[in-house]
mmCIF file with all atom_site columns, C-alpha atoms in Angstrom:
data_model
loop_
_atom_site.group_PDB
_atom_site.id
_atom_site.type_symbol
_atom_site.label_atom_id
_atom_site.label_alt_id
_atom_site.label_comp_id
_atom_site.label_asym_id
_atom_site.label_entity_id
_atom_site.label_seq_id
_atom_site.pdbx_PDB_ins_code
_atom_site.Cartn_x
_atom_site.Cartn_y
_atom_site.Cartn_z
_atom_site.occupancy
_atom_site.B_iso_or_equiv
_atom_site.pdbx_formal_charge
_atom_site.auth_seq_id
_atom_site.auth_comp_id
_atom_site.auth_asym_id
_atom_site.auth_atom_id
_atom_site.pdbx_PDB_model_num
ATOM 1   C CA . GLY T 1 1   ? -7.127  2.373   -8.005  1.00 41.00 ? 8   GLY T CA 1
ATOM 2   C CA . GLU T 1 2   ? -8.510  3.071   -11.344 1.00 49.00 ? 9   GLU T CA 1
ATOM 3   C CA . ASP T 1 3   ? -5.307  3.431   -12.956 1.00 82.00 ? 10  ASP T CA 1
ATOM 4   C CA . VAL T 1 4   ? -4.492  -0.338  -12.365 1.00 92.00 ? 11  VAL T CA 1
ATOM 5   C CA . GLU T 1 5   ? -6.259  -3.512  -12.814 1.00 94.00 ? 12  GLU T CA 1
ATOM 6   C CA . GLN T 1 6   ? -6.261  -6.633  -11.621 1.00 95.00 ? 13  GLN T CA 1
ATOM 7   C CA . SER T 1 7   ? -8.386  -9.941  -11.809 1.00 91.00 ? 14  SER T CA 1
ATOM 8   C CA . LEU T 1 8   ? -9.872  -10.102 -8.589  1.00 93.00 ? 15  LEU T CA 1
ATOM 9   C CA . PHE T 1 9   ? -9.710  -13.981 -8.101  1.00 96.00 ? 16  PHE T CA 1
ATOM 10  C CA . LEU T 1 10  ? -7.135  -17.144 -8.430  1.00 97.00 ? 17  LEU T CA 1
ATOM 11  C CA . SER T 1 11  ? -7.311  -20.535 -7.115  1.00 97.00 ? 18  SER T CA 1
ATOM 12  C CA . VAL T 1 12  ? -4.084  -22.258 -7.189  1.00 97.00 ? 19  VAL T CA 1
ATOM 13  C CA . ARG T 1 13  ? -3.269  -25.951 -6.314  1.00 97.00 ? 20  ARG T CA 1
ATOM 14  C CA . GLU T 1 14  ? -0.388  -26.603 -3.676  1.00 97.00 ? 21  GLU T CA 1
ATOM 15  C CA . GLY T 1 15  ? 2.851   -27.222 -5.152  1.00 97.00 ? 22  GLY T CA 1
ATOM 16  C CA . ASP T 1 16  ? 1.483   -25.247 -8.457  1.00 97.00 ? 23  ASP T CA 1
ATOM 17  C CA . SER T 1 17  ? 2.597   -21.526 -9.953  1.00 97.00 ? 24  SER T CA 1
ATOM 18  C CA . SER T 1 18  ? 0.164   -18.897 -9.485  1.00 97.00 ? 25  SER T CA 1
ATOM 19  C CA . VAL T 1 19  ? 0.482   -15.903 -11.714 1.00 97.00 ? 26  VAL T CA 1
ATOM 20  C CA . ILE T 1 20  ? -0.891  -12.708 -11.178 1.00 98.00 ? 27  ILE T CA 1
ATOM 21  C CA . ASN T 1 21  ? -1.752  -10.456 -13.964 1.00 97.00 ? 28  ASN T CA 1
ATOM 22  C CA . CYS T 1 22  ? -2.050  -6.437  -13.576 1.00 96.00 ? 29  CYS T CA 1
ATOM 23  C CA . THR T 1 23  ? -2.123  -3.805  -16.281 1.00 95.00 ? 30  THR T CA 1
ATOM 24  C CA . TYR T 1 24  ? -1.213  -0.194  -14.998 1.00 92.00 ? 31  TYR T CA 1
ATOM 25  C CA . THR T 1 25  ? -1.634  2.787   -17.173 1.00 87.00 ? 32  THR T CA 1
ATOM 26  C CA . ASP T 1 26  ? 0.968   5.864   -16.123 1.00 81.00 ? 33  ASP T CA 1
ATOM 27  C CA . SER T 1 27  ? 3.810   5.172   -18.836 1.00 77.00 ? 34  SER T CA 1
ATOM 28  C CA . SER T 1 28  ? 6.339   7.365   -17.050 1.00 79.00 ? 35  SER T CA 1
ATOM 29  C CA . SER T 1 29  ? 5.310   4.928   -13.323 1.00 77.00 ? 36  SER T CA 1
ATOM 30  C CA . THR T 1 30  ? 9.540   4.574   -11.935 1.00 81.00 ? 37  THR T CA 1
ATOM 31  C CA . TYR T 1 31  ? 8.595   1.824   -9.688  1.00 88.00 ? 38  TYR T CA 1
ATOM 32  C CA . LEU T 1 32  ? 6.208   -0.856  -10.006 1.00 92.00 ? 39  LEU T CA 1
ATOM 33  C CA . TYR T 1 33  ? 5.073   -3.341  -6.930  1.00 94.00 ? 40  TYR T CA 1
ATOM 34  C CA . TRP T 1 34  ? 3.986   -6.155  -5.427  1.00 96.00 ? 41  TRP T CA 1
ATOM 35  C CA . TYR T 1 35  ? 2.263   -6.224  -2.290  1.00 97.00 ? 42  TYR T CA 1
ATOM 36  C CA . LYS T 1 36  ? 0.718   -9.199  -0.041  1.00 97.00 ? 43  LYS T CA 1
ATOM 37  C CA . GLN T 1 37  ? -1.912  -8.818  2.686   1.00 97.00 ? 44  GLN T CA 1
ATOM 38  C CA . GLU T 1 38  ? -2.977  -11.264 5.192   1.00 95.00 ? 45  GLU T CA 1
ATOM 39  C CA . PRO T 1 39  ? -5.687  -10.682 7.080   1.00 90.00 ? 46  PRO T CA 1
ATOM 40  C CA . GLY T 1 40  ? -6.174  -8.399  9.563   1.00 86.00 ? 47  GLY T CA 1
ATOM 41  C CA . ALA T 1 41  ? -2.696  -7.120  8.555   1.00 89.00 ? 48  ALA T CA 1
ATOM 42  C CA . GLY T 1 42  ? -1.165  -4.494  6.583   1.00 92.00 ? 49  GLY T CA 1
ATOM 43  C CA . LEU T 1 43  ? 1.128   -4.494  2.967   1.00 95.00 ? 50  LEU T CA 1
ATOM 44  C CA . GLN T 1 44  ? 3.857   -6.205  2.913   1.00 95.00 ? 51  GLN T CA 1
ATOM 45  C CA . LEU T 1 45  ? 6.301   -5.684  0.211   1.00 93.00 ? 52  LEU T CA 1
ATOM 46  C CA . LEU T 1 46  ? 6.923   -8.398  -1.658  1.00 95.00 ? 53  LEU T CA 1
ATOM 47  C CA . THR T 1 47  ? 9.020   -7.218  -4.396  1.00 94.00 ? 54  THR T CA 1
ATOM 48  C CA . TYR T 1 48  ? 9.495   -4.270  -7.184  1.00 92.00 ? 55  TYR T CA 1
ATOM 49  C CA . ILE T 1 49  ? 10.575  -3.671  -10.486 1.00 93.00 ? 56  ILE T CA 1
ATOM 50  C CA . PHE T 1 50  ? 12.395  -0.867  -12.437 1.00 90.00 ? 57  PHE T CA 1
ATOM 51  C CA . SER T 1 51  ? 10.785  0.503   -15.340 1.00 87.00 ? 58  SER T CA 1
ATOM 52  C CA . ASN T 1 52  ? 13.511  -0.338  -17.487 1.00 89.00 ? 59  ASN T CA 1
ATOM 53  C CA . MET T 1 53  ? 13.600  -3.696  -16.649 1.00 91.00 ? 60  MET T CA 1
ATOM 54  C CA . ASP T 1 54  ? 11.999  -6.552  -18.148 1.00 94.00 ? 61  ASP T CA 1
ATOM 55  C CA . MET T 1 55  ? 12.137  -9.269  -15.633 1.00 96.00 ? 62  MET T CA 1
ATOM 56  C CA . LYS T 1 56  ? 13.481  -9.489  -11.561 1.00 96.00 ? 63  LYS T CA 1
ATOM 57  C CA . GLN T 1 57  ? 13.514  -13.313 -10.000 1.00 96.00 ? 64  GLN T CA 1
ATOM 58  C CA . ASP T 1 58  ? 14.062  -13.302 -6.262  1.00 93.00 ? 65  ASP T CA 1
ATOM 59  C CA . GLN T 1 59  ? 13.562  -16.960 -4.922  1.00 96.00 ? 66  GLN T CA 1
ATOM 60  C CA . ARG T 1 60  ? 10.289  -18.404 -5.306  1.00 97.00 ? 67  ARG T CA 1
ATOM 61  C CA . LEU T 1 61  ? 8.894   -14.910 -7.029  1.00 97.00 ? 68  LEU T CA 1
ATOM 62  C CA . THR T 1 62  ? 9.686   -14.103 -10.900 1.00 97.00 ? 69  THR T CA 1
ATOM 63  C CA . VAL T 1 63  ? 8.350   -9.839  -11.917 1.00 97.00 ? 70  VAL T CA 1
ATOM 64  C CA . LEU T 1 64  ? 8.126   -9.973  -15.764 1.00 97.00 ? 71  LEU T CA 1
ATOM 65  C CA . LEU T 1 65  ? 7.001   -6.228  -16.958 1.00 96.00 ? 72  LEU T CA 1
ATOM 66  C CA . ASN T 1 66  ? 6.235   -5.674  -20.266 1.00 94.00 ? 73  ASN T CA 1
ATOM 67  C CA . LYS T 1 67  ? 6.300   -1.510  -20.972 1.00 92.00 ? 74  LYS T CA 1
ATOM 68  C CA . LYS T 1 68  ? 4.955   -1.502  -24.103 1.00 92.00 ? 75  LYS T CA 1
ATOM 69  C CA . ASP T 1 69  ? 1.770   -3.053  -23.121 1.00 93.00 ? 76  ASP T CA 1
ATOM 70  C CA . LYS T 1 70  ? 1.769   -1.562  -19.885 1.00 92.00 ? 77  LYS T CA 1
ATOM 71  C CA . HIS T 1 71  ? 1.501   -5.165  -18.551 1.00 95.00 ? 78  HIS T CA 1
ATOM 72  C CA . LEU T 1 72  ? 2.876   -6.983  -14.938 1.00 95.00 ? 79  LEU T CA 1
ATOM 73  C CA . SER T 1 73  ? 2.837   -10.588 -13.459 1.00 97.00 ? 80  SER T CA 1
ATOM 74  C CA . LEU T 1 74  ? 3.602   -11.998 -10.437 1.00 98.00 ? 81  LEU T CA 1
ATOM 75  C CA . ARG T 1 75  ? 4.637   -15.364 -10.634 1.00 98.00 ? 82  ARG T CA 1
ATOM 76  C CA . ILE T 1 76  ? 5.185   -17.562 -7.422  1.00 98.00 ? 83  ILE T CA 1
ATOM 77  C CA . ALA T 1 77  ? 6.551   -20.947 -8.064  1.00 98.00 ? 84  ALA T CA 1
ATOM 78  C CA . ASP T 1 78  ? 5.864   -23.758 -5.770  1.00 98.00 ? 85  ASP T CA 1
ATOM 79  C CA . THR T 1 79  ? 2.707   -22.196 -4.045  1.00 98.00 ? 86  THR T CA 1
ATOM 80  C CA . GLN T 1 80  ? 2.213   -23.299 -0.571  1.00 97.00 ? 87  GLN T CA 1
ATOM 81  C CA . THR T 1 81  ? -0.757  -21.915 2.149   1.00 96.00 ? 88  THR T CA 1
ATOM 82  C CA . GLY T 1 82  ? 1.239   -20.142 3.300   1.00 95.00 ? 89  GLY T CA 1
ATOM 83  C CA . ASP T 1 83  ? 1.106   -17.678 0.016   1.00 97.00 ? 90  ASP T CA 1
ATOM 84  C CA . SER T 1 84  ? -2.886  -17.430 0.497   1.00 97.00 ? 91  SER T CA 1
ATOM 85  C CA . ALA T 1 85  ? -3.334  -13.783 0.237   1.00 97.00 ? 92  ALA T CA 1
ATOM 86  C CA . ILE T 1 86  ? -4.304  -10.616 -1.230  1.00 97.00 ? 93  ILE T CA 1
ATOM 87  C CA . TYR T 1 87  ? -1.464  -9.272  -3.845  1.00 98.00 ? 94  TYR T CA 1
ATOM 88  C CA . PHE T 1 88  ? -1.803  -5.874  -4.998  1.00 97.00 ? 95  PHE T CA 1
ATOM 89  C CA . CYS T 1 89  ? -0.252  -4.584  -7.871  1.00 96.00 ? 96  CYS T CA 1
ATOM 90  C CA . ALA T 1 90  ? 1.029   -0.689  -7.702  1.00 94.00 ? 97  ALA T CA 1
ATOM 91  C CA . GLU T 1 91  ? 2.672   2.107   -9.703  1.00 91.00 ? 98  GLU T CA 1
ATOM 92  C CA . SER T 1 92  ? 4.617   4.774   -8.532  1.00 86.00 ? 99  SER T CA 1
ATOM 93  C CA . ASN T 1 93  ? 4.473   8.129   -9.833  1.00 78.00 ? 100 ASN T CA 1
ATOM 94  C CA . ASP T 1 94  ? 6.388   11.227  -8.070  1.00 73.00 ? 101 ASP T CA 1
ATOM 95  C CA . TYR T 1 95  ? 4.547   11.140  -4.818  1.00 80.00 ? 102 TYR T CA 1
ATOM 96  C CA . LYS T 1 96  ? 2.226   8.373   -4.051  1.00 87.00 ? 103 LYS T CA 1
ATOM 97  C CA . LEU T 1 97  ? 1.701   4.446   -4.816  1.00 90.00 ? 104 LEU T CA 1
ATOM 98  C CA . SER T 1 98  ? -1.382  3.744   -7.162  1.00 91.00 ? 105 SER T CA 1
ATOM 99  C CA . PHE T 1 99  ? -3.267  0.515   -6.083  1.00 94.00 ? 106 PHE T CA 1
ATOM 100 C CA . GLY T 1 100 ? -5.223  -2.063  -8.211  1.00 94.00 ? 107 GLY T CA 1
ATOM 101 C CA . ALA T 1 101 ? -8.378  -3.293  -6.129  1.00 95.00 ? 108 ALA T CA 1
ATOM 102 C CA . GLY T 1 102 ? -5.999  -6.649  -5.181  1.00 96.00 ? 109 GLY T CA 1
ATOM 103 C CA . THR T 1 103 ? -6.043  -10.235 -6.465  1.00 97.00 ? 110 THR T CA 1
ATOM 104 C CA . THR T 1 104 ? -7.492  -12.916 -3.863  1.00 97.00 ? 111 THR T CA 1
ATOM 105 C CA . VAL T 1 105 ? -5.260  -15.529 -3.911  1.00 98.00 ? 112 VAL T CA 1
ATOM 106 C CA . THR T 1 106 ? -6.702  -19.202 -2.690  1.00 97.00 ? 113 THR T CA 1
ATOM 107 C CA . VAL T 1 107 ? -4.343  -21.998 -2.255  1.00 97.00 ? 114 VAL T CA 1
ATOM 108 C CA . ARG T 1 108 ? -5.883  -25.558 -2.386  1.00 95.00 ? 115 ARG T CA 1
ATOM 109 C CA . ALA T 1 109 ? -4.608  -29.119 -0.960  1.00 90.00 ? 116 ALA T CA 1
ATOM 110 C CA . LYS B 2 1   ? 15.544  -2.837  12.589  1.00 67.00 ? 30  LYS B CA 1
ATOM 111 C CA . ALA B 2 2   ? 11.796  -2.487  13.856  1.00 80.00 ? 31  ALA B CA 1
ATOM 112 C CA . GLY B 2 3   ? 9.304   -1.852  11.319  1.00 93.00 ? 32  GLY B CA 1
ATOM 113 C CA . VAL B 2 4   ? 6.617   0.995   10.907  1.00 96.00 ? 33  VAL B CA 1
ATOM 114 C CA . THR B 2 5   ? 4.098   0.969   13.752  1.00 97.00 ? 34  THR B CA 1
ATOM 115 C CA . GLN B 2 6   ? 1.019   1.938   14.125  1.00 97.00 ? 35  GLN B CA 1
ATOM 116 C CA . THR B 2 7   ? -1.363  2.518   16.837  1.00 97.00 ? 36  THR B CA 1
ATOM 117 C CA . PRO B 2 8   ? -4.070  2.208   17.673  1.00 97.00 ? 37  PRO B CA 1
ATOM 118 C CA . ARG B 2 9   ? -5.025  -0.946  16.366  1.00 96.00 ? 38  ARG B CA 1
ATOM 119 C CA . TYR B 2 10  ? -8.389  -0.611  16.862  1.00 97.00 ? 39  TYR B CA 1
ATOM 120 C CA . LEU B 2 11  ? -10.700 2.598   17.345  1.00 97.00 ? 40  LEU B CA 1
ATOM 121 C CA . ILE B 2 12  ? -14.599 2.582   17.380  1.00 98.00 ? 41  ILE B CA 1
ATOM 122 C CA . LYS B 2 13  ? -15.481 6.376   17.452  1.00 98.00 ? 42  LYS B CA 1
ATOM 123 C CA . THR B 2 14  ? -19.152 7.863   17.347  1.00 98.00 ? 43  THR B CA 1
ATOM 124 C CA . ARG B 2 15  ? -20.380 10.233  14.596  1.00 98.00 ? 44  ARG B CA 1
ATOM 125 C CA . GLY B 2 16  ? -19.604 13.680  14.984  1.00 98.00 ? 45  GLY B CA 1
ATOM 126 C CA . GLN B 2 17  ? -16.305 12.623  16.882  1.00 98.00 ? 46  GLN B CA 1
ATOM 127 C CA . GLN B 2 18  ? -12.664 13.074  16.102  1.00 98.00 ? 47  GLN B CA 1
ATOM 128 C CA . VAL B 2 19  ? -9.866  10.415  16.332  1.00 98.00 ? 48  VAL B CA 1
ATOM 129 C CA . THR B 2 20  ? -6.337  10.911  16.161  1.00 98.00 ? 49  THR B CA 1
ATOM 130 C CA . LEU B 2 21  ? -4.423  7.888   14.831  1.00 98.00 ? 50  LEU B CA 1
ATOM 131 C CA . SER B 2 22  ? -0.358  7.394   15.135  1.00 98.00 ? 51  SER B CA 1
ATOM 132 C CA . CYS B 2 23  ? 2.743   6.308   12.717  1.00 98.00 ? 52  CYS B CA 1
ATOM 133 C CA . SER B 2 24  ? 6.094   5.767   13.974  1.00 98.00 ? 53  SER B CA 1
ATOM 134 C CA . PRO B 2 25  ? 8.415   5.195   10.723  1.00 96.00 ? 54  PRO B CA 1
ATOM 135 C CA . ILE B 2 26  ? 11.216  2.561   10.457  1.00 95.00 ? 55  ILE B CA 1
ATOM 136 C CA . SER B 2 27  ? 14.383  4.449   11.676  1.00 94.00 ? 56  SER B CA 1
ATOM 137 C CA . GLY B 2 28  ? 16.127  6.787   9.603   1.00 92.00 ? 57  GLY B CA 1
ATOM 138 C CA . HIS B 2 29  ? 13.218  6.848   7.333   1.00 93.00 ? 58  HIS B CA 1
ATOM 139 C CA . ARG B 2 30  ? 11.840  10.674  6.965   1.00 92.00 ? 59  ARG B CA 1
ATOM 140 C CA . SER B 2 31  ? 9.023   10.244  4.443   1.00 93.00 ? 60  SER B CA 1
ATOM 141 C CA . VAL B 2 32  ? 5.829   8.980   5.970   1.00 95.00 ? 61  VAL B CA 1
ATOM 142 C CA . SER B 2 33  ? 2.720   8.199   3.711   1.00 95.00 ? 62  SER B CA 1
ATOM 143 C CA . TRP B 2 34  ? -0.856  7.705   4.741   1.00 97.00 ? 63  TRP B CA 1
ATOM 144 C CA . TYR B 2 35  ? -3.653  5.572   2.872   1.00 97.00 ? 64  TYR B CA 1
ATOM 145 C CA . GLN B 2 36  ? -7.315  4.551   3.366   1.00 98.00 ? 65  GLN B CA 1
ATOM 146 C CA . GLN B 2 37  ? -8.439  1.012   2.481   1.00 96.00 ? 66  GLN B CA 1
ATOM 147 C CA . THR B 2 38  ? -11.983 0.241   1.958   1.00 95.00 ? 67  THR B CA 1
ATOM 148 C CA . PRO B 2 39  ? -13.367 -2.357  0.513   1.00 91.00 ? 68  PRO B CA 1
ATOM 149 C CA . GLY B 2 40  ? -15.384 0.103   -1.684  1.00 89.00 ? 69  GLY B CA 1
ATOM 150 C CA . GLN B 2 41  ? -12.549 2.645   -3.125  1.00 91.00 ? 70  GLN B CA 1
ATOM 151 C CA . GLY B 2 42  ? -9.877  0.136   -1.989  1.00 93.00 ? 71  GLY B CA 1
ATOM 152 C CA . LEU B 2 43  ? -6.276  1.467   -1.502  1.00 95.00 ? 72  LEU B CA 1
ATOM 153 C CA . GLN B 2 44  ? -6.174  5.571   -1.702  1.00 95.00 ? 73  GLN B CA 1
ATOM 154 C CA . PHE B 2 45  ? -3.517  7.901   -0.482  1.00 95.00 ? 74  PHE B CA 1
ATOM 155 C CA . LEU B 2 46  ? -4.462  10.581  2.004   1.00 97.00 ? 75  LEU B CA 1
ATOM 156 C CA . PHE B 2 47  ? -1.137  12.429  2.091   1.00 94.00 ? 76  PHE B CA 1
ATOM 157 C CA . GLU B 2 48  ? 2.498   12.483  2.634   1.00 94.00 ? 77  GLU B CA 1
ATOM 158 C CA . TYR B 2 49  ? 4.941   14.199  4.983   1.00 95.00 ? 78  TYR B CA 1
ATOM 159 C CA . PHE B 2 50  ? 8.747   15.002  4.732   1.00 93.00 ? 79  PHE B CA 1
ATOM 160 C CA . SER B 2 51  ? 10.668  16.490  7.134   1.00 92.00 ? 80  SER B CA 1
ATOM 161 C CA . GLU B 2 52  ? 7.957   18.139  8.882   1.00 94.00 ? 81  GLU B CA 1
ATOM 162 C CA . THR B 2 53  ? 6.016   19.308  5.590   1.00 94.00 ? 82  THR B CA 1
ATOM 163 C CA . GLN B 2 54  ? 3.371   18.054  3.634   1.00 94.00 ? 83  GLN B CA 1
ATOM 164 C CA . ARG B 2 55  ? 4.648   17.713  0.602   1.00 90.00 ? 84  ARG B CA 1
ATOM 165 C CA . ASN B 2 56  ? 1.756   15.974  -1.588  1.00 90.00 ? 85  ASN B CA 1
ATOM 166 C CA . LYS B 2 57  ? -2.091  15.916  -0.498  1.00 94.00 ? 86  LYS B CA 1
ATOM 167 C CA . GLY B 2 58  ? -5.171  12.899  -2.042  1.00 94.00 ? 87  GLY B CA 1
ATOM 168 C CA . ASN B 2 59  ? -8.296  13.780  -3.084  1.00 94.00 ? 88  ASN B CA 1
ATOM 169 C CA . PHE B 2 60  ? -9.936  14.022  0.774   1.00 97.00 ? 89  PHE B CA 1
ATOM 170 C CA . PRO B 2 61  ? -12.234 16.796  2.375   1.00 97.00 ? 90  PRO B CA 1
ATOM 171 C CA . GLY B 2 62  ? -9.748  18.860  4.742   1.00 96.00 ? 91  GLY B CA 1
ATOM 172 C CA . ARG B 2 63  ? -11.450 17.256  7.856   1.00 98.00 ? 92  ARG B CA 1
ATOM 173 C CA . PHE B 2 64  ? -8.694  14.818  7.176   1.00 98.00 ? 93  PHE B CA 1
ATOM 174 C CA . SER B 2 65  ? -5.189  16.563  8.205   1.00 97.00 ? 94  SER B CA 1
ATOM 175 C CA . GLY B 2 66  ? -2.304  15.363  9.194   1.00 97.00 ? 95  GLY B CA 1
ATOM 176 C CA . ARG B 2 67  ? 1.153   16.576  10.991  1.00 97.00 ? 96  ARG B CA 1
ATOM 177 C CA . GLN B 2 68  ? 4.860   15.101  11.476  1.00 97.00 ? 97  GLN B CA 1
ATOM 178 C CA . PHE B 2 69  ? 6.926   15.651  13.952  1.00 97.00 ? 98  PHE B CA 1
ATOM 179 C CA . SER B 2 70  ? 10.793  16.265  14.161  1.00 96.00 ? 99  SER B CA 1
ATOM 180 C CA . ASN B 2 71  ? 11.597  12.551  15.135  1.00 95.00 ? 100 ASN B CA 1
ATOM 181 C CA . SER B 2 72  ? 9.450   11.703  11.829  1.00 95.00 ? 101 SER B CA 1
ATOM 182 C CA . ARG B 2 73  ? 6.762   10.250  13.954  1.00 97.00 ? 102 ARG B CA 1
ATOM 183 C CA . SER B 2 74  ? 3.223   11.255  12.094  1.00 98.00 ? 103 SER B CA 1
ATOM 184 C CA . GLU B 2 75  ? -0.255  11.639  13.017  1.00 98.00 ? 104 GLU B CA 1
ATOM 185 C CA . MET B 2 76  ? -3.195  12.192  11.404  1.00 98.00 ? 105 MET B CA 1
ATOM 186 C CA . ASN B 2 77  ? -6.718  13.334  12.487  1.00 98.00 ? 106 ASN B CA 1
ATOM 187 C CA . VAL B 2 78  ? -10.069 13.234  11.039  1.00 98.00 ? 107 VAL B CA 1
ATOM 188 C CA . SER B 2 79  ? -12.476 15.643  12.670  1.00 96.00 ? 108 SER B CA 1
ATOM 189 C CA . THR B 2 80  ? -16.149 15.521  12.434  1.00 97.00 ? 109 THR B CA 1
ATOM 190 C CA . LEU B 2 81  ? -16.767 11.238  11.213  1.00 98.00 ? 110 LEU B CA 1
ATOM 191 C CA . GLU B 2 82  ? -19.011 10.207  8.951   1.00 98.00 ? 111 GLU B CA 1
ATOM 192 C CA . LEU B 2 83  ? -19.906 6.700   8.669   1.00 97.00 ? 112 LEU B CA 1
ATOM 193 C CA . GLY B 2 84  ? -18.037 6.356   5.645   1.00 97.00 ? 113 GLY B CA 1
ATOM 194 C CA . ASP B 2 85  ? -14.532 7.460   7.229   1.00 98.00 ? 114 ASP B CA 1
ATOM 195 C CA . SER B 2 86  ? -14.506 3.733   8.810   1.00 98.00 ? 115 SER B CA 1
ATOM 196 C CA . ALA B 2 87  ? -11.790 2.021   7.101   1.00 97.00 ? 116 ALA B CA 1
ATOM 197 C CA . LEU B 2 88  ? -8.097  0.487   7.806   1.00 97.00 ? 117 LEU B CA 1
ATOM 198 C CA . TYR B 2 89  ? -5.774  3.133   7.939   1.00 98.00 ? 118 TYR B CA 1
ATOM 199 C CA . LEU B 2 90  ? -2.267  2.735   7.112   1.00 97.00 ? 119 LEU B CA 1
ATOM 200 C CA . CYS B 2 91  ? 0.960   4.667   7.370   1.00 97.00 ? 120 CYS B CA 1
ATOM 201 C CA . ALA B 2 92  ? 4.265   4.156   5.300   1.00 95.00 ? 121 ALA B CA 1
ATOM 202 C CA . SER B 2 93  ? 7.527   4.987   5.361   1.00 94.00 ? 122 SER B CA 1
ATOM 203 C CA . SER B 2 94  ? 10.690  5.207   2.929   1.00 91.00 ? 123 SER B CA 1
ATOM 204 C CA . LEU B 2 95  ? 13.754  6.559   3.710   1.00 88.00 ? 124 LEU B CA 1
ATOM 205 C CA . MET B 2 96  ? 13.949  9.680   1.201   1.00 76.00 ? 125 MET B CA 1
ATOM 206 C CA . GLY B 2 97  ? 10.197  10.368  0.271   1.00 67.00 ? 126 GLY B CA 1
ATOM 207 C CA . SER B 2 98  ? 10.325  8.666   -3.059  1.00 62.00 ? 127 SER B CA 1
ATOM 208 C CA . VAL B 2 99  ? 8.090   5.947   -3.488  1.00 66.00 ? 128 VAL B CA 1
ATOM 209 C CA . TYR B 2 100 ? 11.347  3.660   -3.759  1.00 73.00 ? 129 TYR B CA 1
ATOM 210 C CA . GLU B 2 101 ? 10.701  0.956   -1.240  1.00 84.00 ? 130 GLU B CA 1
ATOM 211 C CA . GLN B 2 102 ? 7.445   2.284   0.521   1.00 89.00 ? 131 GLN B CA 1
ATOM 212 C CA . TYR B 2 103 ? 7.588   -0.063  4.042   1.00 92.00 ? 132 TYR B CA 1
ATOM 213 C CA . PHE B 2 104 ? 3.688   -0.183  5.809   1.00 95.00 ? 133 PHE B CA 1
ATOM 214 C CA . GLY B 2 105 ? 2.376   -0.410  9.027   1.00 96.00 ? 134 GLY B CA 1
ATOM 215 C CA . PRO B 2 106 ? -0.318  -2.913  10.227  1.00 95.00 ? 135 PRO B CA 1
ATOM 216 C CA . GLY B 2 107 ? -2.967  -0.012  9.925   1.00 97.00 ? 136 GLY B CA 1
ATOM 217 C CA . THR B 2 108 ? -5.490  1.063   12.364  1.00 97.00 ? 137 THR B CA 1
ATOM 218 C CA . ARG B 2 109 ? -9.079  0.369   11.996  1.00 97.00 ? 138 ARG B CA 1
ATOM 219 C CA . LEU B 2 110 ? -11.547 2.701   12.554  1.00 98.00 ? 139 LEU B CA 1
ATOM 220 C CA . THR B 2 111 ? -15.202 1.841   13.062  1.00 98.00 ? 140 THR B CA 1
ATOM 221 C CA . VAL B 2 112 ? -17.648 4.960   13.285  1.00 98.00 ? 141 VAL B CA 1
ATOM 222 C CA . THR B 2 113 ? -20.679 3.813   14.464  1.00 97.00 ? 142 THR B CA 1
#
């Protein structure tokens, strides 16, 4: 996804918080999404945020949106080994999702 | 409610052959989109179908085509396979055709030898 950028790797200790960052370019995006992909699996919709919101919290997940800077972040509280996966940020336009390259999150004991 | 299903899950084909992949969306969903995932290019949009009509198409050659049936199930076809077509093909369904809440299937892993 050339329009969406993410860092490629994140290593976090079990129990700590993870923060995954993303920048996007399409200011007209209505929704911004976070998807999770485990090995050999499809994409699991984790959460999304409407573009007129600044923050959304959903259990252990917190999404922050800075529309001025086109910056999106996903915070995972109390990271567990089951959170090890690739996380994709995606922006929407009229008909498709544009994805970042994905951030590989590794949770270490 | 059952999720998005894709068949087959794995496929091995030879260069020059053609392949058909199938996707059954979540019950009640009328929009189906297809994406190609490769290590080099990441996730790229192929096309979107809504009520049996292709509404949008990504930047892929004409060898890639698809269709949608009246029950919203969709198929995609790739003709004259090339080595570079090896990828994970993901199908996503949504309720009304917008990108709001797109749910993905497990994908079909296509290997072209």
